[in-house]
Tab-separated table of C-alpha atoms in Angstrom:
chain	number	residue	atom	x	y	z
A	1	MET	CA	-13.407	10.061	65.004
A	2	ARG	CA	-15.302	9.328	62.213
A	3	PRO	CA	-14.699	13.213	60.053
A	4	LEU	CA	-11.066	13.027	60.461
A	5	LEU	CA	-9.995	9.886	58.842
A	6	GLY	CA	-12.517	10.966	56.230
A	7	VAL	CA	-9.763	13.850	55.782
A	8	LEU	CA	-7.124	11.593	56.893
A	9	GLY	CA	-7.651	9.291	54.136
A	10	LEU	CA	-8.542	12.440	51.593
A	11	VAL	CA	-5.088	13.977	51.916
A	12	ALA	CA	-3.704	10.575	51.585
A	13	LEU	CA	-5.743	10.018	48.229
A	14	LEU	CA	-4.625	13.769	47.328
A	15	SER	CA	-0.784	12.752	48.272
A	16	ARG	CA	-0.486	9.466	45.626
A	17	SER	CA	-2.353	11.298	42.837
A	18	LEU	CA	0.513	14.591	43.160
A	19	ALA	CA	3.469	12.009	43.615
A	20	CYS	CA	5.982	13.516	41.696
A	21	PRO	CA	9.680	12.910	41.970
A	22	ALA	CA	12.148	14.637	43.250
A	23	LEU	CA	14.297	16.139	39.317
A	24	CYS	CA	9.896	17.224	38.587
A	25	SER	CA	7.057	19.376	39.338
A	26	CYS	CA	4.042	18.982	38.990
A	27	SER	CA	0.490	20.010	39.591
A	28	ALA	CA	-3.190	20.167	39.209
A	29	ARG	CA	-5.359	22.712	35.981
A	30	LYS	CA	-8.234	23.685	36.553
A	31	ASN	CA	-9.665	21.484	33.770
A	32	GLY	CA	-9.082	18.127	36.370
A	33	ARG	CA	-5.866	17.756	34.810
A	34	LEU	CA	-2.230	16.774	35.879
A	35	LEU	CA	1.168	18.124	34.532
A	36	ALA	CA	3.873	16.985	35.029
A	37	GLU	CA	6.693	19.101	34.507
A	38	CYS	CA	10.222	17.925	33.702
A	39	ALA	CA	12.462	19.848	31.199
A	40	TYR	CA	15.665	21.188	31.013
A	41	ARG	CA	16.334	19.036	33.847
A	42	GLU	CA	19.682	16.800	32.805
A	43	LEU	CA	18.036	13.682	32.536
A	44	ARG	CA	19.035	10.976	30.597
A	45	ALA	CA	16.368	8.485	31.462
A	46	VAL	CA	12.535	9.158	32.574
A	47	PRO	CA	12.238	9.420	35.949
A	48	ARG	CA	10.353	7.407	38.370
A	49	GLY	CA	7.393	8.868	41.162
A	50	LEU	CA	4.939	9.675	38.738
A	51	SER	CA	1.478	9.565	39.660
A	52	PRO	CA	-0.596	7.032	37.270
A	53	ASN	CA	-2.860	9.990	36.539
A	54	VAL	CA	-0.468	12.743	34.848
A	55	THR	CA	-2.214	13.563	31.606
A	56	ILE	CA	0.846	15.873	30.639
A	57	LEU	CA	3.832	15.501	30.261
A	58	THR	CA	6.952	17.040	29.647
A	59	LEU	CA	10.988	15.939	29.324
A	60	SER	CA	11.439	18.534	26.256
A	61	ALA	CA	15.363	19.218	26.276
A	62	ASN	CA	16.509	16.367	28.237
A	63	ARG	CA	19.341	13.080	27.277
A	64	LEU	CA	17.248	11.369	26.781
A	65	GLY	CA	19.044	8.231	24.233
A	66	ARG	CA	16.202	5.704	24.477
A	67	LEU	CA	13.075	4.588	25.289
A	68	GLY	CA	12.707	1.018	26.452
A	69	ARG	CA	8.939	-0.627	26.452
A	70	ALA	CA	8.286	0.167	29.765
A	71	SER	CA	9.565	3.395	30.558
A	72	LEU	CA	5.820	5.086	30.193
A	73	ALA	CA	4.025	1.953	32.641
A	74	GLU	CA	3.538	4.476	35.012
A	75	VAL	CA	1.543	7.420	32.892
A	76	PRO	CA	-1.310	4.796	30.947
A	77	GLU	CA	-3.542	8.109	31.413
A	78	LEU	CA	-1.375	10.765	28.765
A	79	GLN	CA	-3.140	13.568	26.341
A	80	SER	CA	0.410	14.809	26.274
A	81	LEU	CA	3.835	13.573	25.396
A	82	TRP	CA	6.369	16.553	25.273
A	83	LEU	CA	9.706	14.706	23.985
A	84	GLY	CA	11.503	17.045	21.750
A	85	TYR	CA	15.034	18.221	21.974
A	86	ASN	CA	16.446	15.954	23.782
A	87	HIS	CA	18.691	12.662	21.862
A	88	ILE	CA	17.095	10.042	21.534
A	89	SER	CA	17.797	7.981	18.443
A	90	ALA	CA	16.100	4.087	19.707
A	91	VAL	CA	12.060	3.316	20.321
A	92	GLU	CA	11.636	-0.309	21.179
A	93	PRO	CA	8.738	-1.335	19.821
A	94	GLY	CA	5.781	-0.803	21.919
A	95	THR	CA	6.858	1.932	23.855
A	96	PHE	CA	3.759	3.852	23.025
A	97	ALA	CA	1.238	0.987	21.740
A	98	GLU	CA	-0.046	1.162	25.624
A	99	LEU	CA	-1.292	4.840	25.979
A	100	LEU	CA	-4.201	4.813	24.545
A	101	GLN	CA	-5.515	8.520	25.620
A	102	LEU	CA	-2.630	9.880	23.621
A	103	LYS	CA	-3.758	13.136	21.924
A	104	ASN	CA	-0.371	14.669	21.739
A	105	LEU	CA	2.853	13.051	20.566
A	106	ASP	CA	6.027	15.447	20.624
A	107	LEU	CA	9.413	13.520	19.102
A	108	SER	CA	10.834	16.692	17.031
A	109	HIS	CA	14.499	17.476	17.597
A	110	ASN	CA	16.358	14.175	17.761
A	111	ARG	CA	18.924	11.416	16.146
A	112	LEU	CA	15.664	8.991	14.899
A	113	VAL	CA	16.022	6.987	11.936
A	114	GLU	CA	13.475	4.125	13.114
A	115	PHE	CA	9.850	4.636	14.729
A	116	PRO	CA	7.669	1.945	15.879
A	117	TRP	CA	5.082	3.576	13.643
A	118	GLN	CA	3.187	-0.364	14.992
A	119	ASP	CA	2.629	1.195	18.372
A	120	LEU	CA	0.190	4.534	15.787
A	121	ARG	CA	-2.395	1.284	15.868
A	122	ASN	CA	-3.738	1.873	18.727
A	123	LEU	CA	-3.783	5.764	19.040
A	124	SER	CA	-6.549	6.172	17.531
A	125	GLY	CA	-7.597	9.949	19.588
A	126	LEU	CA	-4.473	11.337	17.925
A	127	GLN	CA	-4.334	14.939	16.857
A	128	ILE	CA	-0.239	15.841	16.177
A	129	LEU	CA	2.835	14.056	15.465
A	130	LYS	CA	5.627	16.117	14.876
A	131	LEU	CA	8.283	14.294	14.093
A	132	SER	CA	10.109	16.565	12.253
A	133	ASN	CA	14.212	17.655	12.424
A	134	ASN	CA	15.083	13.562	13.120
A	135	ARG	CA	17.129	11.339	11.034
A	136	LEU	CA	13.993	8.989	9.113
A	137	ALA	CA	14.639	8.343	5.757
A	138	ALA	CA	11.696	6.189	4.778
A	139	LEU	CA	7.782	5.552	5.376
A	140	PRO	CA	5.391	1.716	5.985
A	141	ARG	CA	3.392	1.976	3.313
A	142	GLY	CA	0.109	2.641	5.389
A	143	ALA	CA	2.223	3.867	8.942
A	144	PHE	CA	-0.942	6.268	9.459
A	145	ARG	CA	-3.992	3.968	9.392
A	146	GLY	CA	-6.136	4.238	11.352
A	147	LEU	CA	-5.041	8.203	12.412
A	148	HIS	CA	-8.852	9.501	11.579
A	149	GLN	CA	-8.367	12.298	14.238
A	150	LEU	CA	-4.559	13.863	13.734
A	151	ARG	CA	-4.699	16.987	12.638
A	152	SER	CA	-1.268	18.369	12.100
A	153	LEU	CA	1.810	15.707	11.150
A	154	TRP	CA	5.125	17.423	10.898
A	155	LEU	CA	8.013	15.765	8.442
A	156	ASN	CA	10.371	17.786	7.952
A	157	ASP	CA	14.122	18.078	8.368
A	158	ASN	CA	14.260	14.638	8.276
A	159	ALA	CA	16.293	12.188	5.387
A	160	ILE	CA	13.404	11.062	3.547
A	161	ALA	CA	13.544	10.694	-0.100
A	162	THR	CA	10.747	9.208	-1.469
A	163	LEU	CA	6.606	8.984	-0.203
A	164	PRO	CA	4.665	4.762	-0.363
A	165	ARG	CA	2.149	6.032	-2.346
A	166	GLY	CA	-1.168	7.335	-0.740
A	167	ALA	CA	0.350	7.394	2.752
A	168	PHE	CA	-2.043	10.653	3.769
A	169	GLU	CA	-5.047	9.020	1.962
A	170	ALA	CA	-6.380	7.866	5.909
A	171	LEU	CA	-6.143	11.099	7.314
A	172	PRO	CA	-9.444	12.616	6.856
A	173	ALA	CA	-9.245	15.152	9.623
A	174	LEU	CA	-5.113	16.147	8.110
A	175	ALA	CA	-4.619	20.253	8.469
A	176	GLN	CA	-1.295	21.303	8.022
A	177	LEU	CA	1.599	18.384	6.495
A	178	GLN	CA	5.202	19.786	7.478
A	179	LEU	CA	7.257	18.249	4.428
A	180	PHE	CA	9.989	20.751	3.330
A	181	HIS	CA	13.738	20.043	3.498
A	182	ASN	CA	14.142	16.388	2.956
A	183	PRO	CA	15.909	15.540	0.319
A	184	PHE	CA	13.010	14.027	-2.484
A	185	ASP	CA	13.508	12.052	-5.350
A	186	CYS	CA	11.197	13.322	-7.884
A	187	SER	CA	11.296	10.234	-9.889
A	188	CYS	CA	7.738	9.132	-10.847
A	189	LYS	CA	7.078	6.683	-7.662
A	190	LEU	CA	7.092	10.811	-6.266
A	191	PHE	CA	3.359	10.823	-8.689
A	192	TRP	CA	1.158	10.836	-6.914
A	193	LEU	CA	1.196	13.016	-4.317
A	194	LYS	CA	1.855	15.682	-7.021
A	195	GLU	CA	-2.006	14.633	-7.300
A	196	TRP	CA	-2.978	14.528	-3.909
A	197	ALA	CA	-2.181	17.992	-2.871
A	198	ARG	CA	-4.072	19.415	-5.707
A	199	GLY	CA	-7.035	17.693	-4.328
A	200	THR	CA	-6.264	17.821	-0.572
A	201	GLN	CA	-7.632	20.708	1.962
A	202	ALA	CA	-5.223	20.077	4.138
A	203	VAL	CA	-1.805	22.823	4.318
A	204	VAL	CA	0.878	21.520	2.861
A	205	SER	CA	3.886	24.681	5.002
A	206	ARG	CA	6.551	26.133	3.779
A	207	ALA	CA	5.489	24.412	-0.129
A	208	GLY	CA	7.683	26.451	-1.918
A	209	SER	CA	10.666	24.192	0.277
A	210	THR	CA	9.359	21.360	-0.460
A	211	LEU	CA	11.872	20.534	-3.275
A	212	CYS	CA	13.335	17.808	-5.454
A	213	ALA	CA	16.817	16.692	-4.591
A	214	THR	CA	17.531	14.716	-7.733
A	215	PRO	CA	17.223	13.692	-11.054
A	216	GLU	CA	19.787	16.394	-11.399
A	217	ARG	CA	16.984	18.028	-14.481
A	218	LEU	CA	14.383	18.398	-11.094
A	219	ARG	CA	17.322	19.336	-8.596
A	220	GLY	CA	15.149	22.390	-6.576
A	221	ARG	CA	11.502	22.137	-8.061
A	222	PRO	CA	9.043	22.288	-6.179
A	223	VAL	CA	7.663	18.052	-5.081
A	224	THR	CA	4.613	19.084	-6.478
A	225	ASP	CA	5.513	20.549	-9.843
A	226	ILE	CA	6.728	16.742	-11.217
A	227	PRO	CA	6.162	17.203	-14.672
A	228	GLY	CA	2.873	16.027	-16.316
A	229	ALA	CA	4.542	13.105	-19.098
A	230	LEU	CA	7.632	12.474	-17.505
A	231	CYS	CA	5.096	9.865	-15.508
A	232	VAL	CA	1.908	8.601	-17.884
A	233	ALA	CA	-0.202	5.669	-16.078
A	234	PRO	CA	-0.291	2.446	-17.970
A	235	SER	CA	-2.663	1.581	-20.520
A	236	VAL	CA	-3.108	-1.663	-21.826
A	237	GLN	CA	-5.209	-3.787	-25.053
A	238	LEU	CA	-5.388	-7.694	-24.554
A	239	THR	CA	-5.899	-9.783	-27.728
A	240	TYR	CA	-5.858	-13.678	-28.157
A	241	LEU	CA	-5.081	-16.698	-30.843
A	242	SER	CA	-4.876	-20.077	-30.495
A	243	SER	CA	-4.058	-22.552	-33.003
A	244	LEU	CA	-4.296	-25.945	-33.475
A	245	ALA	CA	-0.256	-27.626	-32.856
A	246	LYS	CA	1.423	-29.244	-35.892
A	247	SER	CA	3.086	-32.115	-34.346
A	248	GLY	CA	3.359	-33.448	-31.122
A	249	PRO	CA	1.995	-36.392	-28.620
A	250	GLY	CA	-2.113	-34.933	-28.785
A	251	ASP	CA	-0.776	-32.834	-31.609
A	252	GLY	CA	-3.221	-30.273	-29.208
A	253	LEU	CA	-4.629	-26.676	-29.819
A	254	THR	CA	-1.952	-23.955	-28.278
A	255	LEU	CA	-3.412	-20.852	-26.725
A	256	SER	CA	-1.773	-17.371	-26.834
A	257	LEU	CA	-2.338	-13.994	-25.359
A	258	HIS	CA	-0.824	-10.867	-25.716
A	259	CYS	CA	-0.966	-7.537	-23.578
A	260	SER	CA	0.302	-4.890	-25.950
A	261	VAL	CA	1.104	-1.751	-22.549
A	262	ALA	CA	1.555	1.890	-23.094
A	263	GLY	CA	3.107	4.166	-20.359
A	264	SER	CA	6.015	6.389	-18.861
A	265	PRO	CA	8.280	4.710	-17.214
A	266	LEU	CA	7.226	1.174	-19.445
A	267	PRO	CA	4.142	-0.854	-17.212
A	268	GLU	CA	5.396	-3.960	-16.734
A	269	ILE	CA	3.944	-6.416	-17.566
A	270	HIS	CA	2.651	-9.239	-14.740
A	271	TRP	CA	-0.626	-12.203	-15.251
A	272	GLN	CA	-3.178	-14.247	-13.289
A	273	ILE	CA	-4.539	-17.080	-13.654
A	274	ARG	CA	-7.312	-18.281	-11.889
A	275	THR	CA	-8.687	-21.773	-13.370
A	276	ALA	CA	-10.841	-23.835	-10.671
A	277	GLY	CA	-7.705	-25.570	-9.521
A	278	ARG	CA	-5.399	-23.908	-9.865
A	279	ARG	CA	-4.111	-19.376	-8.815
A	280	LEU	CA	-0.993	-18.833	-10.336
A	281	ASP	CA	0.704	-15.324	-10.542
A	282	ILE	CA	3.126	-14.464	-12.671
A	283	PRO	CA	5.097	-11.535	-12.087
A	284	GLY	CA	6.729	-11.216	-14.387
A	285	PRO	CA	8.794	-13.328	-17.763
A	286	ALA	CA	9.138	-17.019	-16.969
A	287	VAL	CA	9.359	-19.128	-20.045
A	288	ALA	CA	8.732	-22.065	-19.061
A	289	ALA	CA	6.463	-21.245	-15.735
A	290	ARG	CA	5.350	-24.629	-13.969
A	291	ASP	CA	2.064	-25.056	-11.950
A	292	GLY	CA	2.091	-27.356	-9.084
A	293	SER	CA	-0.795	-29.132	-10.323
A	294	ALA	CA	1.026	-30.189	-13.598
A	295	GLU	CA	2.286	-33.182	-14.796
A	296	ALA	CA	6.145	-32.797	-13.136
A	297	GLY	CA	7.857	-31.271	-15.986
A	298	ARG	CA	5.542	-30.615	-18.017
A	299	GLU	CA	5.705	-26.920	-19.098
A	300	ARG	CA	1.851	-25.132	-18.868
A	301	PHE	CA	2.361	-21.630	-19.826
A	302	LEU	CA	5.410	-19.717	-21.598
A	303	ALA	CA	4.911	-16.054	-20.454
A	304	PHE	CA	7.974	-13.812	-22.579
A	305	GLU	CA	9.241	-10.591	-22.168
A	306	ASN	CA	7.517	-9.028	-24.884
A	307	GLY	CA	3.655	-9.493	-23.578
A	308	THR	CA	2.633	-12.772	-24.777
A	309	MET	CA	1.769	-15.629	-22.815
A	310	ALA	CA	1.429	-19.296	-24.234
A	311	ILE	CA	-0.607	-21.890	-23.881
A	312	PRO	CA	0.533	-25.415	-24.723
A	313	ASP	CA	-2.950	-28.184	-24.508
A	314	PHE	CA	-4.905	-26.362	-23.239
A	315	GLY	CA	-7.129	-28.500	-22.077
A	316	LYS	CA	-10.296	-28.556	-19.524
A	317	GLU	CA	-9.070	-28.262	-16.601
A	318	ASP	CA	-7.491	-24.538	-18.799
A	319	GLU	CA	-10.804	-23.089	-18.598
A	320	GLY	CA	-10.836	-19.796	-16.005
A	321	THR	CA	-9.992	-16.228	-16.140
A	322	TYR	CA	-6.385	-15.397	-18.277
A	323	THR	CA	-5.309	-11.529	-16.368
A	324	CYS	CA	-2.684	-8.827	-18.074
A	325	LEU	CA	-1.955	-6.483	-15.601
A	326	ALA	CA	0.495	-3.382	-16.967
A	327	VAL	CA	1.994	-1.707	-12.867
A	328	ASN	CA	4.404	1.423	-13.483
A	329	ASP	CA	5.034	3.911	-11.019
A	330	VAL	CA	1.800	5.898	-11.943
A	331	GLY	CA	-0.783	3.429	-11.230
A	332	THR	CA	-1.342	-0.242	-12.056
A	333	ARG	CA	-4.151	-1.080	-15.114
A	334	GLU	CA	-5.591	-4.621	-15.651
A	335	VAL	CA	-8.298	-6.170	-18.172
A	336	SER	CA	-8.950	-10.040	-18.506
A	337	VAL	CA	-10.058	-12.668	-20.469
A	338	ASN	CA	-12.590	-15.450	-19.540
A	339	VAL	CA	-11.794	-18.764	-21.433
A	340	ALA	CA	-13.690	-21.741	-22.182
A	341	LEU	CA	-13.251	-24.881	-24.696
A	342	ALA	CA	-16.525	-25.363	-26.310
A	343	GLY	CA	-18.545	-28.534	-25.115
A	344	SER	CA	-17.840	-28.036	-21.171
A	345	GLY	CA	-21.573	-27.814	-20.084
A	346	ASN	CA	-22.620	-23.948	-19.378
A	347	PRO	CA	-19.112	-21.872	-18.785
A	348	ALA	CA	-20.353	-18.891	-19.298
A	349	GLU	CA	-21.648	-20.228	-15.230
A	350	GLU	CA	-18.982	-21.829	-14.098
A	351	LEU	CA	-15.511	-19.888	-14.863
A	352	PRO	CA	-15.026	-17.063	-12.521
A	353	ARG	CA	-16.144	-13.873	-13.432
A	354	ASP	CA	-16.113	-9.746	-11.780
A	355	ASP	CA	-18.907	-8.971	-12.717
A	356	PRO	CA	-21.315	-11.109	-12.986
A	357	GLN	CA	-23.493	-7.878	-15.273
A	358	ALA	CA	-20.540	-7.651	-17.784
A	359	GLY	CA	-22.336	-8.908	-21.995
A	360	HIS	CA	-20.252	-11.901	-23.601
A	361	HIS	CA	-18.327	-10.785	-26.345
A	362	SER	CA	-18.329	-11.766	-29.861
A	363	CYS	CA	-14.972	-10.661	-32.597
A	364	ALA	CA	-12.614	-11.836	-34.816
A	365	LYS	CA	-9.026	-13.517	-34.431
A	366	GLY	CA	-6.640	-11.713	-32.605
A	367	ASP	CA	-8.895	-10.087	-31.370
A	368	GLU	CA	-9.090	-6.502	-29.256
A	369	LEU	CA	-10.376	-7.124	-25.143
A	370	ASP	CA	-12.053	-4.068	-24.115
A	371	SER	CA	-8.657	-2.088	-21.995
A	372	SER	CA	-11.027	-0.616	-19.158
A	373	GLY	CA	-10.918	-3.556	-16.785
A	374	VAL	CA	-14.160	-4.059	-16.059
A	375	GLY	CA	-15.632	-7.457	-15.424
A	376	GLU	CA	-13.753	-9.893	-18.119
A	377	LYS	CA	-15.166	-11.278	-21.334
A	378	LEU	CA	-16.116	-14.357	-23.225
A	379	VAL	CA	-14.016	-17.012	-25.209
A	380	ILE	CA	-14.635	-19.965	-26.503
A	381	ILE	CA	-12.839	-22.500	-28.109
A	382	TYR	CA	-13.040	-24.868	-30.686
A	383	HIS	CA	-10.730	-27.707	-30.467
A	384	VAL	CA	-11.718	-29.907	-33.424
A	385	PRO	CA	-9.500	-33.367	-33.180
A	386	LYS	CA	-7.135	-34.922	-35.031
A	387	GLU	CA	-9.458	-36.964	-37.000
A	388	ALA	CA	-11.872	-35.326	-37.706
A	389	ARG	CA	-9.522	-32.552	-39.450
A	390	SER	CA	-7.743	-35.345	-42.100
A	391	ALA	CA	-11.542	-35.866	-43.277
A	392	ALA	CA	-11.593	-32.796	-44.328
A	393	ALA	CA	-12.565	-32.746	-48.295
A	394	GLY	CA	-9.322	-32.306	-49.934
A	395	GLY	CA	-7.328	-32.413	-46.580
A	396	ARG	CA	-7.598	-28.636	-46.444
A	397	GLU	CA	-7.709	-27.780	-42.823
A	398	PHE	CA	-10.825	-28.465	-41.399
A	399	ARG	CA	-12.697	-25.060	-40.206
A	400	LEU	CA	-15.911	-24.207	-37.906
A	401	GLY	CA	-17.981	-21.935	-39.054
A	402	MET	CA	-19.133	-18.507	-36.508
A	403	VAL	CA	-21.070	-18.730	-33.551
A	404	PRO	CA	-24.604	-17.444	-34.807
A	405	LEU	CA	-24.464	-14.307	-32.955
A	406	ALA	CA	-27.081	-14.638	-31.060
A	407	LEU	CA	-25.203	-16.236	-28.660
A	408	GLY	CA	-22.397	-14.197	-28.331
A	409	LEU	CA	-20.400	-15.938	-28.091
A	410	LEU	CA	-16.556	-16.168	-30.321
A	411	LEU	CA	-14.729	-19.530	-32.540
A	412	CYS	CA	-10.881	-18.126	-32.174
A	413	TRP	CA	-8.334	-20.826	-32.998
């Protein structure tokens, strides 16, 4: 009796493992994987009743129009999913997120305008991704982050005009990339692709068909052949000057920083200010930029279109790091200066510094800072009180001499 029960139990187990919808054919492969073949069946939805043990699901050449979040819930062990040549125009976010063993995903020859890129974050074992012959117009930054085993990526025959910088740099195993037949806009935003293609081991297939659609002067030219003279990474130089106000309530000191930039296209200038009490980002010219810790209505930071930043009535609360960033479509460069008032104790130790090994900087008025962007330079500003200036002989403005060079500090006015 017991042997008979064992046989019946085994039959029941095999029956469940080979459960198959009526419109599909299912079979076990020699390697233990289960195949559900549902292609060419005129299906308008993923069929119900699939075995949870299915590892290969073929739904190509049907009439599927939309994939809902629960469409593939019955087959969590999928390793290969073939959905090419359907009418799929929408995929609900989360549809693929639980398919943690997925290695091959084919959605080519559909009507996708959007794709749930966030689902890819869970698919760390994905090796082949085919999204060719759709209507995708853009990729988000970081779309492929975490796909360390992806070997083949198909994005050809879409509506992609540009690609975010470094789109493929997070794919160490990439061996094949298909990008042809996209209407690429060969502005400097795409210049990074030229540099990446030059250094990658991946084969960019049919490179002769990966062409510029715009601008007109580059139309028909390979994307990887954008002239270097059109796209030059930013360079940046920072100079500084302090001056005493001629009049005003505090007769205080104004610190002026001037950022000179070059590059093609001409870089935009951004400022970052980091002090003990504030963190402020100024993304462009913003005359009279205020900060929350200042008196209501008090103008603290004046950023002008010519690249100058002025800080009226510079005081101890303004000590900190001032960074100028030059940004264009090719890249970003920055240079910083640490500024402190004399008499602040040990300003070199109090100021925030990215590179504690960076040496101090001695210079003359209007001195230029190194534009390498490595570490910051230290400037000490001596504010001469109004009474001291009035006491100077003959009414002449009183000036302090240079701080001894052994200190490695600077006196700027």
